[in-house]
Tab-separated table of C-alpha atoms in Angstrom:
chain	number	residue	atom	x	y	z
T	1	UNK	CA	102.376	135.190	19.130
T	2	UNK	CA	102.168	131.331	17.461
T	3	UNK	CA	103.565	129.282	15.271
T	4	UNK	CA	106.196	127.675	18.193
T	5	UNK	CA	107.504	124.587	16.872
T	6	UNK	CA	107.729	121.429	19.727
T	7	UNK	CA	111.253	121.119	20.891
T	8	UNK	CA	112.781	118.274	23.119
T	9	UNK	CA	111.689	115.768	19.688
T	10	UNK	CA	115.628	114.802	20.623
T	11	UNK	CA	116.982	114.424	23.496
T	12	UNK	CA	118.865	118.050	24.185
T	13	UNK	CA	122.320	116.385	25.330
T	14	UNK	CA	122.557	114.568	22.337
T	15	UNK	CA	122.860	117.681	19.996
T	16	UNK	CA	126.485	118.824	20.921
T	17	UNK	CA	127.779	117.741	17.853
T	18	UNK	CA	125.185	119.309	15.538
T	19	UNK	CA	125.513	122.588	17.551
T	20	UNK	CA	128.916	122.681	16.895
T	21	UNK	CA	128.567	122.077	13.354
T	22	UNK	CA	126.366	125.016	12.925
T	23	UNK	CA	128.598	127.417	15.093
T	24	UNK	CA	131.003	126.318	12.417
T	25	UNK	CA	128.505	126.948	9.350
T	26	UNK	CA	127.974	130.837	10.547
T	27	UNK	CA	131.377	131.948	10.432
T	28	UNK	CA	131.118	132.491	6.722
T	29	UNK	CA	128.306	135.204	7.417
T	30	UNK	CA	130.821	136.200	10.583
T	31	UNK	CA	133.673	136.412	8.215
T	32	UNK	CA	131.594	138.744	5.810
T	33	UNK	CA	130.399	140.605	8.723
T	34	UNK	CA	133.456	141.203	10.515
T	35	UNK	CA	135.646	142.154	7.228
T	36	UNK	CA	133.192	143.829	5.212
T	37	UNK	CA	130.558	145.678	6.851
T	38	UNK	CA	131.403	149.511	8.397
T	39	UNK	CA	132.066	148.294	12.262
T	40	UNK	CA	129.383	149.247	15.239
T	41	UNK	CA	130.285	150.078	18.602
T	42	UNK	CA	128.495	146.926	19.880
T	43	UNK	CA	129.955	144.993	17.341
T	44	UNK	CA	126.728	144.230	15.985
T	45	UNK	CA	128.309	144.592	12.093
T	46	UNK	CA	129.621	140.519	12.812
T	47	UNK	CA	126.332	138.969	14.348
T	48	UNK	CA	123.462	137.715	12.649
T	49	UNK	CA	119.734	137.390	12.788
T	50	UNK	CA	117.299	135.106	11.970
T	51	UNK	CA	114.723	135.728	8.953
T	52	UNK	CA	111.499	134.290	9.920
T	53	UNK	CA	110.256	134.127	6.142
T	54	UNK	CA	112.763	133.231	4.673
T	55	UNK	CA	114.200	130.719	7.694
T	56	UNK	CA	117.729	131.706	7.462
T	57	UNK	CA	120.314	132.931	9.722
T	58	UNK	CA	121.613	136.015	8.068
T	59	UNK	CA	124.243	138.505	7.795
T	60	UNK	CA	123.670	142.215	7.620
T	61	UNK	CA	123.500	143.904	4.052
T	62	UNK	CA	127.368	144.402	2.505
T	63	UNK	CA	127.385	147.742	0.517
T	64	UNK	CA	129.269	146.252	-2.092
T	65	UNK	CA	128.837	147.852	-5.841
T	66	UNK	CA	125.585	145.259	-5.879
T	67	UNK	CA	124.560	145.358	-2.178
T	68	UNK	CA	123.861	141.559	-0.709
T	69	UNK	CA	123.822	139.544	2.317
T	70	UNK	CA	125.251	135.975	3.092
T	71	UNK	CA	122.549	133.582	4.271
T	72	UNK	CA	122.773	129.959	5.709
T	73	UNK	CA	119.517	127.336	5.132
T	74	UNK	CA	120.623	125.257	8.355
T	75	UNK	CA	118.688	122.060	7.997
T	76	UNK	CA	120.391	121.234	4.687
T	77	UNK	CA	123.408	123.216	6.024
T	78	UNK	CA	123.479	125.334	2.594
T	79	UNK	CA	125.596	128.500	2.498
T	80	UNK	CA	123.548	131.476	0.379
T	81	UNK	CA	124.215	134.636	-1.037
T	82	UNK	CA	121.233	136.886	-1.256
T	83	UNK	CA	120.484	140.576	-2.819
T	84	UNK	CA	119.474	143.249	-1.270
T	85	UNK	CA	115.669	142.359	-1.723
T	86	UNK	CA	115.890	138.820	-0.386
T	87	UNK	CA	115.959	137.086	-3.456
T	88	UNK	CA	118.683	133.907	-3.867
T	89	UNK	CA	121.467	134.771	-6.216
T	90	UNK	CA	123.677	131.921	-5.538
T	91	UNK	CA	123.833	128.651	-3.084
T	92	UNK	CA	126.384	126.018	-1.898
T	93	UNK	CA	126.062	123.066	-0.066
T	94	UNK	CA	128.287	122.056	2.680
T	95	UNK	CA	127.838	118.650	3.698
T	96	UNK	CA	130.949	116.906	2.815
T	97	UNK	CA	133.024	119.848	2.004
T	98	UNK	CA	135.551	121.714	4.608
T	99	UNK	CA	135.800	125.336	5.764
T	100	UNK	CA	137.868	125.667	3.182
T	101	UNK	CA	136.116	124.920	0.172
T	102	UNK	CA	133.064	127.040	1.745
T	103	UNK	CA	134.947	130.340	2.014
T	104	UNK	CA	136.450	129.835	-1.497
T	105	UNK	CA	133.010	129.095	-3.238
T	106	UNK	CA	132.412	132.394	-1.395
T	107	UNK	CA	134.754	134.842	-2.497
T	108	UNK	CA	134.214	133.460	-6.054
T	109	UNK	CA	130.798	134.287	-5.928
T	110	UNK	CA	130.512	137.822	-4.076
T	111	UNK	CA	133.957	139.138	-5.679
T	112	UNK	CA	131.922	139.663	-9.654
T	113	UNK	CA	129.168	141.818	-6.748
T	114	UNK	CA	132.085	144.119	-5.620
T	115	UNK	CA	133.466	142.649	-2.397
T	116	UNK	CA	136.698	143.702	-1.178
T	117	UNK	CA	138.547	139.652	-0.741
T	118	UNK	CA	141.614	141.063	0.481
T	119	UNK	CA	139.753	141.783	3.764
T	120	UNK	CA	138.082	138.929	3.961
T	121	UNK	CA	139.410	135.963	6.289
T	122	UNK	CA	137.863	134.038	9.267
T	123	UNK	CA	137.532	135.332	12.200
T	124	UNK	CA	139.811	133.998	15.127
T	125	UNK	CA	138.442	133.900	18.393
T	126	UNK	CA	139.501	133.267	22.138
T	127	UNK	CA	140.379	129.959	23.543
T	128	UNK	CA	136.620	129.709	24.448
T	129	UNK	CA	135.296	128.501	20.709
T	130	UNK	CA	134.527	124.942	20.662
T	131	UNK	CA	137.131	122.835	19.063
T	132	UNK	CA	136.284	120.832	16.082
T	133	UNK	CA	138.116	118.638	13.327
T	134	UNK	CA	136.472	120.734	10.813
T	135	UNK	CA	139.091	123.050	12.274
T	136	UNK	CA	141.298	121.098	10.932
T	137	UNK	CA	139.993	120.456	7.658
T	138	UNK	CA	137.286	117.867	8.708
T	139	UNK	CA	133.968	118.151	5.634
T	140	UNK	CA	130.903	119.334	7.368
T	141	UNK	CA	128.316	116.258	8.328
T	142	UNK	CA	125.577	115.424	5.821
T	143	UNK	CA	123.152	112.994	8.040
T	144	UNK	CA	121.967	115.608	10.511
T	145	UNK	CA	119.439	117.280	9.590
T	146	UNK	CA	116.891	115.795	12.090
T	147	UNK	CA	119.300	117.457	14.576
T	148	UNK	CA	119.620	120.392	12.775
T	149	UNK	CA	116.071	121.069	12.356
T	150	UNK	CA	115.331	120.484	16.072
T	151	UNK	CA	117.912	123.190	17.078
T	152	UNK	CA	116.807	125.389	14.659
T	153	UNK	CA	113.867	125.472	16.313
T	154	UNK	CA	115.056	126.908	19.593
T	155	UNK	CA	116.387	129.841	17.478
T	156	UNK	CA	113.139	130.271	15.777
T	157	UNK	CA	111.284	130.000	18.720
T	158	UNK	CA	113.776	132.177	20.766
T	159	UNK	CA	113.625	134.752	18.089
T	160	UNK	CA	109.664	135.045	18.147
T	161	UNK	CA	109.761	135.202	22.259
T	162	UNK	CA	112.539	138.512	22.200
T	163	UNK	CA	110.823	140.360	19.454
T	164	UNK	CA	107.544	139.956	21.593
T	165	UNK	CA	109.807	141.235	24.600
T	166	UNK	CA	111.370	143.531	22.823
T	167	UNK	CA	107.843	144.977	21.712
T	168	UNK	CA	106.883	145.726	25.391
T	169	UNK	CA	109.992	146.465	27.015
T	170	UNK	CA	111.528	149.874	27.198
T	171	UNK	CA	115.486	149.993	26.295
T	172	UNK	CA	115.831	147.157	24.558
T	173	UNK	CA	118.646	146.438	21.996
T	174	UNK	CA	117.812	144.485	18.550
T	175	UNK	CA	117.602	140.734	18.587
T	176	UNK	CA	120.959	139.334	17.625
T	177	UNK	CA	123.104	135.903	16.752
T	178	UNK	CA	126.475	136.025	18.171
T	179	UNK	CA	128.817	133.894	15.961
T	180	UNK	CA	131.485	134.126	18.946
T	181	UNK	CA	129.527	131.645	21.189
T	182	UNK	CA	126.224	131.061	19.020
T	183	UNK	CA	123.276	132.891	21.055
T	184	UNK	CA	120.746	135.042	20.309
T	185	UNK	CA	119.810	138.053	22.436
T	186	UNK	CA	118.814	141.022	22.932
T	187	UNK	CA	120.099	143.626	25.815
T	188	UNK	CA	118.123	145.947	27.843
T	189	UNK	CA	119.845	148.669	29.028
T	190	UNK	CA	118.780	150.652	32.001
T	191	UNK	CA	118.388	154.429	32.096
T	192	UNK	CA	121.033	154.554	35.410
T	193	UNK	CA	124.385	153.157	36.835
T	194	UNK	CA	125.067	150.851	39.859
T	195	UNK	CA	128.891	151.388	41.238
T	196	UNK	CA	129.430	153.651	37.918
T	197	UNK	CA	128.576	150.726	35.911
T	198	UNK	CA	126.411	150.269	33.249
T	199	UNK	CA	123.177	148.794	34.069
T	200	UNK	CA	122.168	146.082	31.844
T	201	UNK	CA	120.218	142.992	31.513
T	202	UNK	CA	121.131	140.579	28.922
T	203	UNK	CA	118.324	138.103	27.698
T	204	UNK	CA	118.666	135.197	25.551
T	205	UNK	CA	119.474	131.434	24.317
T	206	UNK	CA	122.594	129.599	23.977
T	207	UNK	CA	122.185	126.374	22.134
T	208	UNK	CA	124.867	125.215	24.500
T	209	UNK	CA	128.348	125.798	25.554
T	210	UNK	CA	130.964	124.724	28.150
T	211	UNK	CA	128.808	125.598	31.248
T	212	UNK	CA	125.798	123.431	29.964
T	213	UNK	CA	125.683	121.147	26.898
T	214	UNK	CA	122.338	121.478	25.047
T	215	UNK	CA	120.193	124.373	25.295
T	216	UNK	CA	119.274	126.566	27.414
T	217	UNK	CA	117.556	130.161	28.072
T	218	UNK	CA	119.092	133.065	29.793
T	219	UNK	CA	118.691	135.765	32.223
T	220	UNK	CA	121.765	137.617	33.108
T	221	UNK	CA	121.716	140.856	35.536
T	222	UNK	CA	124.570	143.069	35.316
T	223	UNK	CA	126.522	144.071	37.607
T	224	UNK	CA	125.981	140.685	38.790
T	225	UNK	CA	123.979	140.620	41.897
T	226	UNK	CA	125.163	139.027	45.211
T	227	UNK	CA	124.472	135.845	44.962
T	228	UNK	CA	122.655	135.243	48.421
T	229	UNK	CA	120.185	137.706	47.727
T	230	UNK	CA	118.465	135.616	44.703
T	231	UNK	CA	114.797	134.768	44.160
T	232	UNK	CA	112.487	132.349	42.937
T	233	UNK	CA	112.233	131.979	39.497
T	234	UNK	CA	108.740	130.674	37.544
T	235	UNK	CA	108.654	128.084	34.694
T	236	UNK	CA	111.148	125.766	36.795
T	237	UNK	CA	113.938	128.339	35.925
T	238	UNK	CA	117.048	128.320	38.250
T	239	UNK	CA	120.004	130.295	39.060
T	240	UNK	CA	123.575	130.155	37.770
T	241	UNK	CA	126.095	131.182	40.552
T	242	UNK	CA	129.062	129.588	39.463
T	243	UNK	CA	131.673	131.681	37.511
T	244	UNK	CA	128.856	134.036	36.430
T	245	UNK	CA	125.257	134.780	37.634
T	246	UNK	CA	122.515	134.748	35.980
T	247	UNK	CA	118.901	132.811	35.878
T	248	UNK	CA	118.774	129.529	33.217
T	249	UNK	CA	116.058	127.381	32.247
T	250	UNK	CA	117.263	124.114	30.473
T	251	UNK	CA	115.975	122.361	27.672
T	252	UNK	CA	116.431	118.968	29.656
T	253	UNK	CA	113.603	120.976	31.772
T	254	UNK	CA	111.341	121.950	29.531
T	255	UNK	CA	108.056	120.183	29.165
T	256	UNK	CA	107.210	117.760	26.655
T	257	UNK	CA	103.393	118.912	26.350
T	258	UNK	CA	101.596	122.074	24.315
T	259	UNK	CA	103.003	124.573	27.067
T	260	UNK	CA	106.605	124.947	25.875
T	261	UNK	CA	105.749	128.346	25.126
T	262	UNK	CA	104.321	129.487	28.293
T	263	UNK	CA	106.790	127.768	30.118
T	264	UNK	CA	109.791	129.522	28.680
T	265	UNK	CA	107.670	133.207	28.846
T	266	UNK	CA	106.844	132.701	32.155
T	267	UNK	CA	110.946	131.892	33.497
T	268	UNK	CA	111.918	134.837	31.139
T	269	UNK	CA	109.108	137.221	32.452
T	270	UNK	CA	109.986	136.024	36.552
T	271	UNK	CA	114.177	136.356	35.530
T	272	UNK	CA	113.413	139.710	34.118
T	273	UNK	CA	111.157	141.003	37.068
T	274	UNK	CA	113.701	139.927	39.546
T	275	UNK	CA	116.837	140.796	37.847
T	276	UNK	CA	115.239	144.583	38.090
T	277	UNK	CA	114.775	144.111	41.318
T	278	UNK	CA	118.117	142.851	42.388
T	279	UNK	CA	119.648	145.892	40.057
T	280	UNK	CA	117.913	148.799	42.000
């Protein structure tokens, strides 16, 4: 695997704001998801992916009379609608326009495809979603997209790093973007139960939340293990005991030099090791 693009080019606490713009920008592609695609058991029908050619997050396909997805450029912060082939059938920019004025562009545009608008709304969420004035009407930012390209390039990067994983790991779910708290992961499940649970271990990136505000990669065991009983992690990777458990490794802690990459495979290989270990 290559291509990783350099992260820490900004200082990872000062991207809050950005982040939560974004989290903001995807709920269009939530909204479409949720609404208008056949449900999943894992709820998988609302989350996104990223496309690595095309660099967009991305909905799954709506099988509307014309099939399409809805797509979001994130450095420019441009909402998309694509067809079923990839190719750009119509675009709107959201700098300086509200949530609002997004979602109407959008029904305009995929209603002539075949959509079903009565079904379509946002999504509402738990007390848990960050706040935001563009809750409240707010227009999206237009001078951010130095910000926005540097955490776009934790979910690029992330991406690339779970596909590999996923590639030589047995039980392994799809890669996904969670519009409900903004991470991408994957799950792997495993073939047996601990206390009649299932036995799962979820691995991924937030690009920050209320436990830590910038990025940061994920290990999480479940059932969570007892917390004494934890191990050392490589790649300066620590564990989370507080609330939930699970094994992080921060972007404040990443290097600054060519071994970003091997840094965050390294804490993701160690957290996965031991979190099979602590789950037998």
């Amino acid at each position: 695997m290559n291509g990783w693009q350099k992260v820490r080019n900004i200082d990872p606490q000062s991207l809050t704001e950005t982040r939560i713009q974004l989290h903001y920008a995807i709920q269009f592609m939530a909204a479409v998801g949720n609404f208008l695609i056949e449900p999943q058991p894992d709820y998988s029908h609302a989350s996104l992916t990223w496309n690595s050619e095309l660099k967009v997050f991305v909905s799954s396909l709506v099988t509307a009379e014309q099939p399409f997805y809805v797509a979001l450029e994130p450095i420019s912060l441009t909402s998309l609608v694509l067809d079923a082939q990839g190719n750009q059938l119509a675009e709107f920019s959201l700098p300086q326009k509200n949530l609002n004025d997004g979602m109407n562009w959008l029904k305009q545009t995929i209603e002539p495809l075949g959509a079903d608008l009565a079904k379509l709304n946002f999504v509402t969420y738990p007390d848990d979603f960050p706040d935001s004035a563009i809750a409240r009407g707010a227009t999206f930012n237009s001078n951010d997209e130095a910000k926005r390209q540097e955490l776009t390039a934790y979910f690029a990067n992330t991406n690339s790093i779970l596909q590999a994983v996923s590639t030589r790991t047995e039980g392994t779910s799809s890669v996904h973007i969670w519009p409900h708290h903004f991470d991408i992961a994957m799950l792997i499940s495993l073939p047996y139960t601990k206390k009649d649970e299932a036995v799962s271990i979820g691995v991924g990136m937030s690009p920050g939340d209320g436990s830590y505000d910038r990025p940061y990669w994920y290990v999480t065991p479940w059932p969570y293990p007892d917390p004494t009983s934890l191990t050392q992690l490589a790649g300066g990777g620590i564990w989370h005991t507080e609330g939930w458990v699970g094994a992080i490794l921060t972007a404040s802690q990443l290097s600054q030099g060519e071994e970003q990459q091997a840094q965050v495979e390294a804490f993701l290989d160690s957290a996965i090791e031991a979190s099979l270990e602590l789950l037998k």
